[in-house]
C-alpha positions as CSV (number, residue, x, y, z in Angstrom):
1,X,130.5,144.3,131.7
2,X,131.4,145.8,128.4
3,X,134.2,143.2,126.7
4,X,138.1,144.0,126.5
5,X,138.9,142.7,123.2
6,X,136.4,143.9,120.6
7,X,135.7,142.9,117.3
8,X,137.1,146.1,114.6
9,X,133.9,147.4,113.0
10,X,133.7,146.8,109.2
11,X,133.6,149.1,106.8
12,X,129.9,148.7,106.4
13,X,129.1,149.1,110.1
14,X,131.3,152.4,110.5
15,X,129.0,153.9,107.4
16,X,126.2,152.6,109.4
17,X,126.7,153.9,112.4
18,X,128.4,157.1,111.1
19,X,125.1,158.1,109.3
20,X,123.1,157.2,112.8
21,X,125.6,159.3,114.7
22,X,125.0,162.3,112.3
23,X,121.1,162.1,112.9
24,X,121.2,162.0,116.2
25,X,123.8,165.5,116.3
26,X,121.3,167.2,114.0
27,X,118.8,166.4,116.3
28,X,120.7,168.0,119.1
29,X,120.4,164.3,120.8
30,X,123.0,162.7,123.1
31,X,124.9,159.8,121.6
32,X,125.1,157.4,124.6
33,X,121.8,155.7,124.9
34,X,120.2,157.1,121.9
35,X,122.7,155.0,119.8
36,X,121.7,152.1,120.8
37,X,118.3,152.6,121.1
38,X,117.7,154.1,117.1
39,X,119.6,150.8,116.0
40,X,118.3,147.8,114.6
41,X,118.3,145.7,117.1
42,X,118.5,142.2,114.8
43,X,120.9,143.8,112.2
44,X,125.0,143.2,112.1
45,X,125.1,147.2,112.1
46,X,122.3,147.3,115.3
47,X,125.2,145.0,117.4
48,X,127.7,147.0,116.2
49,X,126.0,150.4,117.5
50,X,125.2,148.9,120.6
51,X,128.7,147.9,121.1
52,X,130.1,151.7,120.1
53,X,127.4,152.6,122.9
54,X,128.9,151.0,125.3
55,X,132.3,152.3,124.7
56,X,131.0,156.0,124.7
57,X,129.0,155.0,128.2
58,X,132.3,153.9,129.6
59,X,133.8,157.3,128.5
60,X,135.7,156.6,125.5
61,X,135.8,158.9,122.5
62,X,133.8,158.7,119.5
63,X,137.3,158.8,117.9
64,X,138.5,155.2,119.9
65,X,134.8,153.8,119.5
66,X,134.3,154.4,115.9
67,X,137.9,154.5,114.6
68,X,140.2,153.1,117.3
69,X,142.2,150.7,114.5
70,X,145.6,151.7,112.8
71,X,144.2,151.4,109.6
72,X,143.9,153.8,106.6
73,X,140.6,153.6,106.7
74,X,140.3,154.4,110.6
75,X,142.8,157.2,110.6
76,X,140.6,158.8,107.9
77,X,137.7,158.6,110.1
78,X,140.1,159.6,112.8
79,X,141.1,162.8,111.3
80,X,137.0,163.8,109.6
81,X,135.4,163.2,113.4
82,X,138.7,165.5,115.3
83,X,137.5,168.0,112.4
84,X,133.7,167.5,113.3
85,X,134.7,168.1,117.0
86,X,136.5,170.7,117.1
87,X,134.4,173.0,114.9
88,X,131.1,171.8,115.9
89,X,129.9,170.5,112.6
90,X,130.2,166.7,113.6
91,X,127.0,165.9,111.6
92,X,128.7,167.4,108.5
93,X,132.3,165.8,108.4
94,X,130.7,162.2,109.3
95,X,128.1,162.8,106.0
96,X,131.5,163.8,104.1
97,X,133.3,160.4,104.9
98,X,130.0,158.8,104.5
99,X,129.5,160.4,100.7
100,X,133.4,159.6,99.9
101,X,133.0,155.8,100.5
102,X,129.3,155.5,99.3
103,X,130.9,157.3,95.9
104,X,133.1,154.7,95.6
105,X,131.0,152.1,95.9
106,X,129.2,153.4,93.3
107,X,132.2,153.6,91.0
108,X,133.1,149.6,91.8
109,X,129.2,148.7,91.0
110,X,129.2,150.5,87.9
111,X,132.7,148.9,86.6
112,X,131.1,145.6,87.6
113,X,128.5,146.4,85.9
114,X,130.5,147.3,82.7
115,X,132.8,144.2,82.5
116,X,129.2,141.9,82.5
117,X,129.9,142.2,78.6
118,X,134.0,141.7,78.4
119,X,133.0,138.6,80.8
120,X,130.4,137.0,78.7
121,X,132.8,137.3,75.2
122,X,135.5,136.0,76.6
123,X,133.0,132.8,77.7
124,X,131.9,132.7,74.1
125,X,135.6,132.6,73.0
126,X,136.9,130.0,75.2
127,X,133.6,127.8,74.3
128,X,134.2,128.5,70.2
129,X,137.4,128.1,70.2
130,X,137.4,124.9,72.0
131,X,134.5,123.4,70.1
132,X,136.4,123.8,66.4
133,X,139.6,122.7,67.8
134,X,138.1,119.8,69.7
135,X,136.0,118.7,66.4
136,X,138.6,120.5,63.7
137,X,142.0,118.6,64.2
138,X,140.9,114.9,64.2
139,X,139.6,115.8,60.5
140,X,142.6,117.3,59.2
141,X,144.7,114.0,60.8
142,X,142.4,111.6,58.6
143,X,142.4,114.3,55.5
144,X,146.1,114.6,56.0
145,X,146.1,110.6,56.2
146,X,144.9,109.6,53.1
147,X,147.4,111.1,50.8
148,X,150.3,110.7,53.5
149,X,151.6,108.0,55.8
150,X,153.4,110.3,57.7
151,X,152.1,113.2,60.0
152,X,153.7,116.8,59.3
153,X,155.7,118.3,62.8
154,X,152.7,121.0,62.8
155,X,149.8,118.2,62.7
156,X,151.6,116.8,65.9
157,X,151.5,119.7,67.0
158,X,148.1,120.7,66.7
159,X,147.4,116.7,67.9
160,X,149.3,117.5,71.3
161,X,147.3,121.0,72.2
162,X,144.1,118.9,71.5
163,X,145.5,116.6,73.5
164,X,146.2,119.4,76.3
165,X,143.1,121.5,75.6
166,X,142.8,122.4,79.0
167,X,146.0,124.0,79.0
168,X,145.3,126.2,76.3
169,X,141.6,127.7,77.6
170,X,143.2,128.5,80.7
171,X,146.4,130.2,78.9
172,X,143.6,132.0,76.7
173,X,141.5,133.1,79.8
174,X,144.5,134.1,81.6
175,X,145.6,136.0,78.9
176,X,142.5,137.7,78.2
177,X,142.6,139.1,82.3
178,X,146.2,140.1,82.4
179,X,145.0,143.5,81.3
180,X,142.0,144.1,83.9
181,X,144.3,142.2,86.7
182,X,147.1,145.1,86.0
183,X,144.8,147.6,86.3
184,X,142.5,146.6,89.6
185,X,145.9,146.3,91.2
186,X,146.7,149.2,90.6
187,X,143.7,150.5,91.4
188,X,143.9,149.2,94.5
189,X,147.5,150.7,95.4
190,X,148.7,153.9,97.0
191,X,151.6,156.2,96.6
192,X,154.1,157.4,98.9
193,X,151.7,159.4,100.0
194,X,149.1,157.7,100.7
195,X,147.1,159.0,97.9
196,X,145.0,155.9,95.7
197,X,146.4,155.7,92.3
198,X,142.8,155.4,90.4
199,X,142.2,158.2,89.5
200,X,138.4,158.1,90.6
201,X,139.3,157.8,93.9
202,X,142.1,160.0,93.8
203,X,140.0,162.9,93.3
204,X,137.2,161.4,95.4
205,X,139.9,161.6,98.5
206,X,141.2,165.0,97.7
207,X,137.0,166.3,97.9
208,X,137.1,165.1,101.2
209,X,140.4,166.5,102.6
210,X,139.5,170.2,101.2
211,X,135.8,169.1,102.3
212,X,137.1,169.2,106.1
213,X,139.3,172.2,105.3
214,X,136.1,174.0,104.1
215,X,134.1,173.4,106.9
216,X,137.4,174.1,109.1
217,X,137.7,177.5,107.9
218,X,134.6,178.3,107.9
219,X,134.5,177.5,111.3
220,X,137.3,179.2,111.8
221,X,139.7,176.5,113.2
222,X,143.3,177.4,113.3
223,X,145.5,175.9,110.4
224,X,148.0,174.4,112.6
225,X,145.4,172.2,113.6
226,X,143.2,171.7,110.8
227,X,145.6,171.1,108.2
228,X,146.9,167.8,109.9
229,X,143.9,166.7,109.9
230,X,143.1,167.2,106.5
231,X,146.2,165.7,105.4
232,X,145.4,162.5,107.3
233,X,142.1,162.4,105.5
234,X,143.7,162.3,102.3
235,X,145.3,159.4,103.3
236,X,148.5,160.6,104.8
237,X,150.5,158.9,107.9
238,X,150.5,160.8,111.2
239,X,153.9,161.7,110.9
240,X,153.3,163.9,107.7
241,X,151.6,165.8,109.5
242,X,154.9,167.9,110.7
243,X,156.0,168.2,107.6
244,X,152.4,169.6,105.8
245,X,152.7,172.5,108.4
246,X,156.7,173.0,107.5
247,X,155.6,173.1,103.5
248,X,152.4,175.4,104.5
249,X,155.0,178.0,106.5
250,X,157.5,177.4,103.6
251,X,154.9,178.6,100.7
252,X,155.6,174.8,99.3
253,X,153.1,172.4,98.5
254,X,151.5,170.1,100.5
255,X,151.5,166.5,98.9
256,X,148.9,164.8,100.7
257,X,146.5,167.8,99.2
258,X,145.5,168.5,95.7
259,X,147.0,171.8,93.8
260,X,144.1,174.0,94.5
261,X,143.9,173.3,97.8
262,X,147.4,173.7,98.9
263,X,147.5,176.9,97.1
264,X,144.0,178.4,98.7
265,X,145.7,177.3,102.3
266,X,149.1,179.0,101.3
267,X,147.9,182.1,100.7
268,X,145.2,182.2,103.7
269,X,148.3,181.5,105.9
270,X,150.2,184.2,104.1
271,X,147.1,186.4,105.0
272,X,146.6,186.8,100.8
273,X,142.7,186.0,101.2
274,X,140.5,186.3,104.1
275,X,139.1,182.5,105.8
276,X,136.1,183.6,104.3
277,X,137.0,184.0,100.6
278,X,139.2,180.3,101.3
279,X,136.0,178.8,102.6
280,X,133.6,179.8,99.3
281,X,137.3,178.8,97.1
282,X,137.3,175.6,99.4
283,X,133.8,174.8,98.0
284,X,134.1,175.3,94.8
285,X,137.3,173.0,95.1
286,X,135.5,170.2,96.6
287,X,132.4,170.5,94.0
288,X,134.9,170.2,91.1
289,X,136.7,167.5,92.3
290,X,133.9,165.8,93.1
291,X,132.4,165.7,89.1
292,X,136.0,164.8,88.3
293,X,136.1,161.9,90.2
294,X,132.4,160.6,88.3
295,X,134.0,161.8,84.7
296,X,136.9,159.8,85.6
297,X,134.8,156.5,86.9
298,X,132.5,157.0,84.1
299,X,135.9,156.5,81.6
300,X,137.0,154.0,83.2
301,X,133.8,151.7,83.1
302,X,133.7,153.0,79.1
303,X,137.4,151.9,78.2
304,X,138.4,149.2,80.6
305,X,135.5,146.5,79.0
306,X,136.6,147.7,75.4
307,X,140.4,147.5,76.3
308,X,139.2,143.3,78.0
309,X,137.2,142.9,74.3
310,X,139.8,144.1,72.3
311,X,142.4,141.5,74.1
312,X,139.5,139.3,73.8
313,X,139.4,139.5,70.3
314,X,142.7,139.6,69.2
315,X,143.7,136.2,71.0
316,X,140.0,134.7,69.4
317,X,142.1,135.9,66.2
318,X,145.7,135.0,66.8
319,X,144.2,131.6,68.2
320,X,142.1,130.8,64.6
321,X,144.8,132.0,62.1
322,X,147.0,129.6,64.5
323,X,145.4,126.4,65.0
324,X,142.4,126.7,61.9
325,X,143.3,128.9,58.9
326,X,147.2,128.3,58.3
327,X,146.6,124.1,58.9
328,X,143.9,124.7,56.4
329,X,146.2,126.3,53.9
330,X,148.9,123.8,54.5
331,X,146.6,120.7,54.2
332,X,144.8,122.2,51.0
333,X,148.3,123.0,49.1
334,X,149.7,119.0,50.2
335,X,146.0,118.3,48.5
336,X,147.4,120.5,45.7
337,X,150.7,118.8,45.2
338,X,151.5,115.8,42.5
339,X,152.7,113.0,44.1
């Protein structure tokens, strides 16, 4: 007996099983049974299909079975298999949500890959910096000694961050992130709505909302259902969905959608263009958006480890003029001074 209560698939499993699902419609094969039989049978993603393949046997949706959470996530997945069904293109709105998470994930391993640098200075600071002032102060203290009985405020000073060292590589490393904490939040945010704030996968999300409208109108799917469904794709909450078809009779924008996009779907409604010119526009859209999305990931993993070395830098600055050059300067002009 298939379980009550199961387990919500992970990301990785759904991009698993999604990419199984759309071999097995291009092979004009039936999904229960043949799911569970094409999957690993060891693998996390091979118990994951077998449990989907038990849902379809039982004669649930591919919608519940696949996407039957109330996340983002799952209502995206929601809205590219409704598109998939109902135009009979299954195979290509699953490879769509496939590609728009697989490009992500390309975009985060590249940024990781670009901050390997940032990472490493700001190790090499933190171990310089505590080095000289570990080994630095005690000698000024016994240089300041011998022509003065009496410690200066700013040698105290300096005696009590030694003292506290700790303290002061952690503020330094904290200091140094602040900038790249700032950002991956925000990157990691969403508007009103719905739409990611990085602008990466902003565009990345817009290709595969007008992705699903392409295939839509080519297909030849009636707007009233198709855009709702590309609006949730983008990211949008089922209840905008009323008000993307209010905007789209109104000639107004559509938020949820990208300019292009709403503009194409205005005047197809408006009977402007024919759903043949929308659907070559429509492609176009998504191919453009698409490079934008890697020009905009490929900035971001340029500037974001020179913006963490230039922080990096000026603190290793800030922090030597601080605690080495101006004590140096001070002790050398005592040195200086007739008693």
């Amino acid at each position: 007996a298939m379980n009550q209560n199961k387990t919500p698939l992970t990301l990785p499993e759904q991009l698993a099983i999604c990419q199984q699902v759309a071999r097995l419609v291009r092979s004009q094969l039936p999904l229960p049974g043949e799911l569970a039989r094409s999957a690993n049978q060891t693998s996390g993603a091979g118990r994951a299909a077998r449990s989907v393949d038990e849902q379809l046997t039982a004669g649930k949706s591919l919608t519940d079975a696949l996407a039957g959470e109330s996340s983002r996530d799952s209502r995206v997945l929601a809205a590219c298999i409704e598109v998939g069904e109902q135009c009979g293109c299954l195979a290509q709105t699953l490879e769509a949500w496939t590609e728009y998470h697989l490009a992500c994930r390309r975009y985060a391993r590249n940024l990781r890959g670009a901050l390997l640098y940032p990472v490493l200075l700001l190790i090499v600071m933190l171990c310089s910096i505590g080095f000289v002032v570990w080994r630095l102060i005690p000698e000024y203290r016994l240089t300041y000694a011998l022509f003065d009985a009496q410690l200066p405020s700013w040698l105290n000073a300096l005696v009590t961050i030694r003292e506290r060292m700790g303290w002061l590589l952690v503020g330094l490393m904290l200091a140094s992130v602040v900038p790249l904490l700032l950002w991956s939040s925000r990157r990691s945010s969403f508007d009103r709505w719905g739409q990611p704030r990085e602008r990466a996968a902003r565009a990345q999300t817009h290709a595969l909302a007008t992705k699903l409208l392409h295939i839509g109108v080519g297909a030849g799917v009636p707007l009233s259902q198709l855009i709702p469904c590309s609006v949730q794709a983008s990211g949008g909450a089922r209840s905008a969905s009323d008000q993307a078809l209010t905007s789209l009779q109104q000639q107004q924008p559509i938020p949820q959608l990208c300019r292009e996009s709403s503009l194409l779907m205005a005047s197809l409604h408006g009977g402007l263009i024919s759903a043949k010119e929308a659907a070559e526009h429509l492609g176009e859209i998504v191919r453009f958006l698409r490079q934008q999305a890697d020009d905009s990931a490929a900035s971001a993993a340029r500037w974001l480890p020179m913006l963490v070395a230039l922080v990096v830098g000026g603190l290793t600055l800030l922090t030597y003029v601080c605690l080495i050059y101006l004590p140096w300067i001070l002790l050398l002009q005592k040195i200086a001074t007739p008693v």
